PDB file of C-alpha atoms in Angstrom:
ATOM      1  CA  MET U1141     -20.152  35.168  11.919  1.00 59.00           C
ATOM      2  CA  THR U1142     -22.701  32.671  10.440  1.00 76.00           C
ATOM      3  CA  TYR U1143     -21.602  29.656   8.536  1.00 78.00           C
ATOM      4  CA  LYS U1144     -22.728  28.465   5.303  1.00 85.00           C
ATOM      5  CA  PHE U1145     -23.213  24.551   5.265  1.00 85.00           C
ATOM      6  CA  ASP U1146     -22.462  23.878   1.614  1.00 85.00           C
ATOM      7  CA  PHE U1147     -21.727  19.896   0.543  1.00 90.00           C
ATOM      8  CA  THR U1148     -21.789  20.402  -2.973  1.00 90.00           C
ATOM      9  CA  SER U1149     -17.780  20.866  -3.652  1.00 90.00           C
ATOM     10  CA  VAL U1150     -17.728  18.000  -1.386  1.00 92.00           C
ATOM     11  CA  LEU U1151     -20.114  15.314  -2.597  1.00 91.00           C
ATOM     12  CA  ALA U1152     -18.401  16.148  -6.060  1.00 92.00           C
ATOM     13  CA  GLN U1153     -15.649  13.996  -4.827  1.00 92.00           C
ATOM     14  CA  TRP U1154     -17.702  10.852  -4.305  1.00 92.00           C
ATOM     15  CA  PRO U1155     -15.281   9.107  -6.575  1.00 94.00           C
ATOM     16  CA  LEU U1156     -12.615   9.479  -4.060  1.00 93.00           C
ATOM     17  CA  PHE U1157     -15.114   8.741  -0.987  1.00 94.00           C
ATOM     18  CA  VAL U1158     -15.738   5.452  -2.446  1.00 94.00           C
ATOM     19  CA  HIS U1159     -12.053   4.488  -3.420  1.00 94.00           C
ATOM     20  CA  GLY U1160     -11.130   5.337   0.321  1.00 94.00           C
ATOM     21  CA  ALA U1161     -14.142   3.134   1.574  1.00 95.00           C
ATOM     22  CA  TRP U1162     -13.106   0.006  -0.890  1.00 95.00           C
ATOM     23  CA  LEU U1163      -9.582   0.444   0.736  1.00 94.00           C
ATOM     24  CA  THR U1164     -10.971   0.472   4.152  1.00 95.00           C
ATOM     25  CA  ILE U1165     -13.150  -2.473   3.676  1.00 95.00           C
ATOM     26  CA  LYS U1166      -9.913  -4.340   2.286  1.00 94.00           C
ATOM     27  CA  LEU U1167      -7.531  -3.175   4.888  1.00 94.00           C
ATOM     28  CA  SER U1168     -10.654  -4.642   7.500  1.00 95.00           C
ATOM     29  CA  VAL U1169     -11.220  -8.063   5.889  1.00 95.00           C
ATOM     30  CA  ALA U1170      -7.653  -8.868   5.530  1.00 94.00           C
ATOM     31  CA  ALA U1171      -6.936  -8.165   9.026  1.00 94.00           C
ATOM     32  CA  THR U1172      -9.982  -9.667  10.327  1.00 94.00           C
ATOM     33  CA  LEU U1173      -9.290 -13.308   8.553  1.00 95.00           C
ATOM     34  CA  LEU U1174      -5.517 -12.891   9.424  1.00 95.00           C
ATOM     35  CA  GLY U1175      -5.950 -11.774  12.605  1.00 95.00           C
ATOM     36  CA  LEU U1176      -8.566 -13.954  13.903  1.00 94.00           C
ATOM     37  CA  LEU U1177      -6.239 -17.063  12.624  1.00 95.00           C
ATOM     38  CA  ILE U1178      -3.490 -15.770  14.758  1.00 95.00           C
ATOM     39  CA  GLY U1179      -5.156 -15.233  17.741  1.00 94.00           C
ATOM     40  CA  THR U1180      -6.763 -18.377  17.844  1.00 93.00           C
ATOM     41  CA  LEU U1181      -3.544 -20.214  17.207  1.00 93.00           C
ATOM     42  CA  CYS U1182      -2.090 -17.991  20.087  1.00 94.00           C
ATOM     43  CA  ALA U1183      -4.780 -18.881  22.272  1.00 92.00           C
ATOM     44  CA  ILE U1184      -4.237 -22.295  22.226  1.00 90.00           C
ATOM     45  CA  GLY U1185      -0.385 -21.870  22.585  1.00 91.00           C
ATOM     46  CA  ARG U1186      -1.275 -20.062  25.465  1.00 89.00           C
ATOM     47  CA  GLY U1187      -2.286 -23.081  26.959  1.00 84.00           C
ATOM     48  CA  SER U1188      -0.125 -25.095  25.838  1.00 84.00           C
ATOM     49  CA  PRO U1189       2.142 -27.477  27.969  1.00 86.00           C
ATOM     50  CA  ASN U1190       5.146 -26.537  26.533  1.00 90.00           C
ATOM     51  CA  ARG U1191       6.484 -23.300  28.351  1.00 91.00           C
ATOM     52  CA  PHE U1192       8.583 -22.144  25.705  1.00 94.00           C
ATOM     53  CA  VAL U1193       5.298 -21.204  23.186  1.00 93.00           C
ATOM     54  CA  ALA U1194       2.903 -20.543  26.298  1.00 93.00           C
ATOM     55  CA  ARG U1195       5.440 -17.552  27.444  1.00 95.00           C
ATOM     56  CA  ALA U1196       5.912 -16.670  23.789  1.00 95.00           C
ATOM     57  CA  CYS U1197       2.217 -16.095  23.216  1.00 94.00           C
ATOM     58  CA  ALA U1198       1.895 -14.325  26.520  1.00 94.00           C
ATOM     59  CA  ILE U1199       4.712 -11.865  25.749  1.00 96.00           C
ATOM     60  CA  TYR U1200       3.613 -11.449  22.503  1.00 96.00           C
ATOM     61  CA  VAL U1201      -0.258 -10.477  23.668  1.00 95.00           C
ATOM     62  CA  GLU U1202       1.054  -8.271  26.488  1.00 95.00           C
ATOM     63  CA  ALA U1203       3.339  -6.390  24.387  1.00 95.00           C
ATOM     64  CA  ILE U1204       0.893  -5.821  21.811  1.00 96.00           C
ATOM     65  CA  ARG U1205      -2.218  -4.886  23.777  1.00 94.00           C
ATOM     66  CA  ASN U1206      -0.007  -2.584  25.941  1.00 95.00           C
ATOM     67  CA  THR U1207       1.388  -0.474  22.971  1.00 95.00           C
ATOM     68  CA  PRO U1208      -0.356   2.071  20.812  1.00 95.00           C
ATOM     69  CA  LEU U1209      -1.718   1.076  17.404  1.00 94.00           C
ATOM     70  CA  LEU U1210      -0.162   3.844  16.021  1.00 94.00           C
ATOM     71  CA  VAL U1211       3.416   3.312  17.377  1.00 95.00           C
ATOM     72  CA  GLN U1212       3.108  -0.039  16.086  1.00 95.00           C
ATOM     73  CA  ILE U1213       1.953   1.104  12.595  1.00 95.00           C
ATOM     74  CA  PHE U1214       5.061   3.660  13.036  1.00 95.00           C
ATOM     75  CA  LEU U1215       7.447   0.744  13.645  1.00 94.00           C
ATOM     76  CA  VAL U1216       6.653  -1.503  10.873  1.00 94.00           C
ATOM     77  CA  TYR U1217       6.296   1.231   8.350  1.00 94.00           C
ATOM     78  CA  PHE U1218       9.405   3.176   9.221  1.00 93.00           C
ATOM     79  CA  GLY U1219      11.112   0.394  11.090  1.00 92.00           C
ATOM     80  CA  LEU U1220      11.177  -1.703   8.564  1.00 90.00           C
ATOM     81  CA  ALA U1221      12.342   0.882   5.612  1.00 90.00           C
ATOM     82  CA  SER U1222      15.201   1.852   8.266  1.00 90.00           C
ATOM     83  CA  ILE U1223      16.542  -1.493   7.627  1.00 89.00           C
ATOM     84  CA  GLY U1224      16.255  -1.594   3.896  1.00 86.00           C
ATOM     85  CA  LEU U1225      12.875  -3.009   3.587  1.00 87.00           C
ATOM     86  CA  LYS U1226      10.551  -0.842   2.206  1.00 87.00           C
ATOM     87  CA  VAL U1227       6.911  -2.230   2.081  1.00 88.00           C
ATOM     88  CA  PRO U1228       4.176  -0.192   0.262  1.00 91.00           C
ATOM     89  CA  ALA U1229       1.783   1.475   2.998  1.00 91.00           C
ATOM     90  CA  PHE U1230      -0.956  -0.930   2.489  1.00 92.00           C
ATOM     91  CA  PHE U1231       1.116  -3.941   3.291  1.00 93.00           C
ATOM     92  CA  ALA U1232       2.523  -1.861   6.173  1.00 93.00           C
ATOM     93  CA  ALA U1233      -0.853  -1.198   7.321  1.00 94.00           C
ATOM     94  CA  VAL U1234      -2.160  -4.581   6.927  1.00 95.00           C
ATOM     95  CA  LEU U1235       0.834  -6.259   8.765  1.00 95.00           C
ATOM     96  CA  ALA U1236       0.646  -4.060  11.551  1.00 95.00           C
ATOM     97  CA  MET U1237      -3.049  -4.221  12.124  1.00 95.00           C
ATOM     98  CA  VAL U1238      -2.804  -8.189  12.030  1.00 96.00           C
ATOM     99  CA  ILE U1239      -0.357  -8.213  14.587  1.00 96.00           C
ATOM    100  CA  ASN U1240      -2.486  -5.667  16.853  1.00 96.00           C
ATOM    101  CA  ILE U1241      -6.042  -7.692  16.535  1.00 96.00           C
ATOM    102  CA  GLY U1242      -4.266 -11.068  16.755  1.00 95.00           C
ATOM    103  CA  ALA U1243      -3.455 -10.309  20.214  1.00 95.00           C
ATOM    104  CA  TYR U1244      -6.751  -8.889  21.069  1.00 96.00           C
ATOM    105  CA  THR U1245      -8.347 -11.813  19.514  1.00 96.00           C
ATOM    106  CA  ALA U1246      -5.908 -14.167  21.402  1.00 95.00           C
ATOM    107  CA  GLU U1247      -7.230 -13.025  24.763  1.00 94.00           C
ATOM    108  CA  ILE U1248     -10.873 -13.041  23.459  1.00 94.00           C
ATOM    109  CA  MET U1249     -10.507 -16.926  22.374  1.00 93.00           C
ATOM    110  CA  ARG U1250      -8.454 -17.784  25.229  1.00 91.00           C
ATOM    111  CA  ALA U1251     -11.313 -16.792  27.497  1.00 91.00           C
ATOM    112  CA  GLY U1252     -13.986 -18.687  25.350  1.00 89.00           C
ATOM    113  CA  ILE U1253     -11.396 -21.759  25.467  1.00 86.00           C
ATOM    114  CA  GLU U1254     -11.288 -21.759  29.264  1.00 86.00           C
ATOM    115  CA  SER U1255     -15.032 -21.704  29.532  1.00 84.00           C
ATOM    116  CA  ILE U1256     -15.460 -25.394  28.182  1.00 81.00           C
ATOM    117  CA  HIS U1257     -15.119 -27.896  31.045  1.00 79.00           C
ATOM    118  CA  LYS U1258     -12.653 -30.362  30.777  1.00 78.00           C
ATOM    119  CA  SER U1259     -14.963 -33.010  31.617  1.00 75.00           C
ATOM    120  CA  GLN U1260     -16.602 -32.491  27.503  1.00 75.00           C
ATOM    121  CA  VAL U1261     -12.798 -32.923  26.502  1.00 69.00           C
ATOM    122  CA  GLU U1262     -12.400 -36.014  28.806  1.00 69.00           C
ATOM    123  CA  ALA U1263     -15.988 -37.238  26.809  1.00 75.00           C
ATOM    124  CA  ALA U1264     -14.926 -36.312  23.421  1.00 70.00           C
ATOM    125  CA  GLU U1265     -11.575 -38.730  24.045  1.00 67.00           C
ATOM    126  CA  CYS U1266     -13.048 -41.433  25.174  1.00 72.00           C
ATOM    127  CA  LEU U1267     -15.540 -41.463  22.022  1.00 72.00           C
ATOM    128  CA  ALA U1268     -12.204 -41.881  20.201  1.00 67.00           C
ATOM    129  CA  LEU U1269     -12.152 -38.486  18.515  1.00 72.00           C
ATOM    130  CA  SER U1270      -8.893 -37.329  17.236  1.00 72.00           C
ATOM    131  CA  ARG U1271      -7.186 -34.410  18.722  1.00 72.00           C
ATOM    132  CA  ALA U1272      -8.064 -32.002  15.776  1.00 73.00           C
ATOM    133  CA  GLN U1273     -11.858 -33.295  16.178  1.00 74.00           C
ATOM    134  CA  VAL U1274     -12.019 -33.063  19.612  1.00 74.00           C
ATOM    135  CA  TYR U1275     -10.515 -29.034  19.138  1.00 75.00           C
ATOM    136  CA  TRP U1276     -12.578 -28.346  16.329  1.00 74.00           C
ATOM    137  CA  HIS U1277     -15.951 -29.652  17.802  1.00 73.00           C
ATOM    138  CA  VAL U1278     -15.498 -29.497  21.474  1.00 78.00           C
ATOM    139  CA  ILE U1279     -13.248 -26.599  21.997  1.00 79.00           C
ATOM    140  CA  LEU U1280     -12.658 -24.009  19.271  1.00 79.00           C
ATOM    141  CA  ARG U1281     -16.277 -23.778  17.793  1.00 83.00           C
ATOM    142  CA  PRO U1282     -18.350 -23.791  21.098  1.00 86.00           C
ATOM    143  CA  ALA U1283     -15.827 -21.583  22.390  1.00 87.00           C
ATOM    144  CA  MET U1284     -16.094 -18.988  19.582  1.00 88.00           C
ATOM    145  CA  GLU U1285     -19.706 -19.317  19.922  1.00 88.00           C
ATOM    146  CA  ARG U1286     -19.518 -18.105  23.366  1.00 90.00           C
ATOM    147  CA  VAL U1287     -17.045 -15.072  22.469  1.00 93.00           C
ATOM    148  CA  TYR U1288     -18.508 -14.308  19.326  1.00 93.00           C
ATOM    149  CA  PRO U1289     -20.429 -10.735  20.435  1.00 93.00           C
ATOM    150  CA  ALA U1290     -16.769  -9.902  21.557  1.00 94.00           C
ATOM    151  CA  LEU U1291     -15.588 -10.844  18.591  1.00 94.00           C
ATOM    152  CA  THR U1292     -17.809  -8.934  16.621  1.00 94.00           C
ATOM    153  CA  SER U1293     -17.420  -5.831  18.287  1.00 94.00           C
ATOM    154  CA  GLN U1294     -13.432  -5.971  18.485  1.00 94.00           C
ATOM    155  CA  PHE U1295     -13.536  -6.246  14.592  1.00 95.00           C
ATOM    156  CA  VAL U1296     -15.801  -3.474  14.184  1.00 95.00           C
ATOM    157  CA  LEU U1297     -13.473  -1.302  16.308  1.00 94.00           C
ATOM    158  CA  LEU U1298     -10.593  -2.714  14.120  1.00 94.00           C
ATOM    159  CA  MET U1299     -12.349  -1.221  10.910  1.00 95.00           C
ATOM    160  CA  LEU U1300     -12.633   2.217  12.736  1.00 95.00           C
ATOM    161  CA  ALA U1301      -9.335   2.322  13.610  1.00 94.00           C
ATOM    162  CA  THR U1302      -7.908   2.156  10.140  1.00 94.00           C
ATOM    163  CA  SER U1303      -8.404   5.701   9.688  1.00 93.00           C
ATOM    164  CA  ILE U1304      -5.111   5.545  11.941  1.00 93.00           C
ATOM    165  CA  THR U1305      -3.226   4.203   8.737  1.00 93.00           C
ATOM    166  CA  SER U1306      -3.917   7.749   7.204  1.00 91.00           C
ATOM    167  CA  GLN U1307      -0.533   8.795   8.649  1.00 91.00           C
ATOM    168  CA  ILE U1308       1.493   6.573   6.644  1.00 91.00           C
ATOM    169  CA  SER U1309      -0.361   7.727   3.554  1.00 84.00           C
ATOM    170  CA  ALA U1310      -2.459   4.407   3.104  1.00 87.00           C
ATOM    171  CA  GLU U1311      -5.506   6.102   0.841  1.00 87.00           C
ATOM    172  CA  GLU U1312      -8.425   4.739   3.182  1.00 91.00           C
ATOM    173  CA  LEU U1313     -11.257   7.131   4.025  1.00 93.00           C
ATOM    174  CA  THR U1314      -9.672   9.453   6.686  1.00 94.00           C
ATOM    175  CA  ALA U1315      -6.643   9.965   4.227  1.00 93.00           C
ATOM    176  CA  ILE U1316      -9.115  10.757   1.373  1.00 94.00           C
ATOM    177  CA  ALA U1317     -10.836  12.953   3.747  1.00 94.00           C
ATOM    178  CA  ASN U1318      -7.640  15.136   4.567  1.00 93.00           C
ATOM    179  CA  ARG U1319      -7.230  15.418   0.643  1.00 92.00           C
ATOM    180  CA  VAL U1320     -10.638  16.557   0.029  1.00 93.00           C
ATOM    181  CA  GLN U1321     -10.569  19.006   3.155  1.00 93.00           C
ATOM    182  CA  SER U1322      -7.360  20.513   1.687  1.00 91.00           C
ATOM    183  CA  ASP U1323      -8.776  20.829  -1.738  1.00 90.00           C
ATOM    184  CA  THR U1324     -12.100  22.356  -0.542  1.00 89.00           C
ATOM    185  CA  PHE U1325     -11.612  24.116   2.623  1.00 89.00           C
ATOM    186  CA  ARG U1326     -14.984  22.368   3.799  1.00 89.00           C
ATOM    187  CA  SER U1327     -13.898  21.211   6.955  1.00 91.00           C
ATOM    188  CA  PHE U1328     -17.019  20.195   8.840  1.00 92.00           C
ATOM    189  CA  GLU U1329     -18.748  18.875   5.313  1.00 93.00           C
ATOM    190  CA  THR U1330     -15.736  16.690   4.073  1.00 95.00           C
ATOM    191  CA  TYR U1331     -15.565  14.904   7.881  1.00 94.00           C
ATOM    192  CA  ALA U1332     -19.480  14.711   8.202  1.00 94.00           C
ATOM    193  CA  VAL U1333     -19.738  12.859   4.720  1.00 95.00           C
ATOM    194  CA  VAL U1334     -16.940  10.681   6.144  1.00 95.00           C
ATOM    195  CA  ALA U1335     -18.508   9.996   9.682  1.00 95.00           C
ATOM    196  CA  VAL U1336     -21.528   8.708   7.614  1.00 96.00           C
ATOM    197  CA  PHE U1337     -19.316   6.122   5.474  1.00 96.00           C
ATOM    198  CA  TYR U1338     -17.924   4.772   8.582  1.00 96.00           C
ATOM    199  CA  LEU U1339     -21.228   4.784  10.337  1.00 96.00           C
ATOM    200  CA  VAL U1340     -22.676   2.535   7.402  1.00 96.00           C
ATOM    201  CA  LEU U1341     -19.535   0.535   6.959  1.00 96.00           C
ATOM    202  CA  SER U1342     -19.800  -0.618  10.955  1.00 96.00           C
ATOM    203  CA  LEU U1343     -23.701  -1.230  10.189  1.00 96.00           C
ATOM    204  CA  LEU U1344     -22.987  -3.244   7.167  1.00 95.00           C
ATOM    205  CA  MET U1345     -20.112  -4.995   8.936  1.00 95.00           C
ATOM    206  CA  ARG U1346     -22.459  -5.976  12.006  1.00 95.00           C
ATOM    207  CA  GLY U1347     -24.719  -7.253   9.921  1.00 95.00           C
ATOM    208  CA  ALA U1348     -22.322  -9.354   8.039  1.00 94.00           C
ATOM    209  CA  PHE U1349     -21.198 -11.024  11.264  1.00 94.00           C
ATOM    210  CA  TRP U1350     -24.793 -11.526  12.851  1.00 92.00           C
ATOM    211  CA  ALA U1351     -25.821 -13.327   9.456  1.00 92.00           C
ATOM    212  CA  ALA U1352     -22.305 -15.457   9.645  1.00 90.00           C
ATOM    213  CA  GLY U1353     -23.573 -16.088  13.604  1.00 89.00           C
ATOM    214  CA  GLN U1354     -26.728 -17.255  12.134  1.00 88.00           C
ATOM    215  CA  ALA U1355     -25.312 -19.639   9.877  1.00 86.00           C
ATOM    216  CA  LEU U1356     -22.500 -21.051  11.935  1.00 81.00           C
ATOM    217  CA  PHE U1357     -24.445 -21.626  15.375  1.00 80.00           C
ATOM    218  CA  THR U1358     -27.852 -20.776  15.376  1.00 73.00           C
ATOM    219  CA  ARG U1359     -28.990 -23.164  12.109  1.00 58.00           C
ATOM    220  CA  ARG U1360     -26.900 -25.709  13.576  1.00 55.00           C
ATOM    221  CA  ARG U1361     -28.486 -25.913  16.833  1.00 57.00           C
ATOM    222  CA  LYS U1362     -31.408 -25.952  15.299  1.00 54.00           C
ATOM    223  CA  LEU U1363     -30.558 -28.812  13.506  1.00 48.00           C
ATOM    224  CA  GLY U1364     -29.311 -30.370  16.236  1.00 51.00           C
ATOM    225  CA  THR U1365     -25.695 -31.061  14.539  1.00 49.00           C
ATOM    226  CA  PRO U1366     -23.189 -31.147  16.964  1.00 49.00           C
ATOM    227  CA  LEU U1367     -20.918 -28.074  17.217  1.00 44.00           C
TER     228      LEU U1367
END
């Protein structure tokens, strides 16, 4: 049996693929920004002298990192609906992904924060810097620079993981591919096109993170400005 490849009917649906790619980008950007914020705060919280805060952050990180993302998405989407809180699929997807990436970001940022030697913090305190200035210039920015490659990889993986949200009818790329495949019956062609879309998005995302890293870290080092 000879299979004849035909991309014509699939490529004719390009507006749908563009729509799905745009939703994937919005999901990724929202989850990345909010997840970075939550993860950074949680990483700081895990090192807090307050035992309640430290334990609460630790429980959150371990609970999320040891359960599947798909289950977390179902808990948010169907769980909230079961108690009368019906939320749109997009909002549920963003919320679940923020909760998920926040836990992974917390562990990455914690490793960066712990790599900062205490003597650097003590020296900054001797210079009469405020607590906020110490955290920003001496702890957080150098810590983020050290773990920036790991953060970049994690956020790109997050973008690829948006495909799971198709299970709750969030119309990102994979959901669009499922629809096009059911209409055209060209499975290989449909998912080949979607694979190319994901590859392009991954490369663009890595390029954007590289440019951000150059602006945040490399340029300032060359200028001799403090991190």
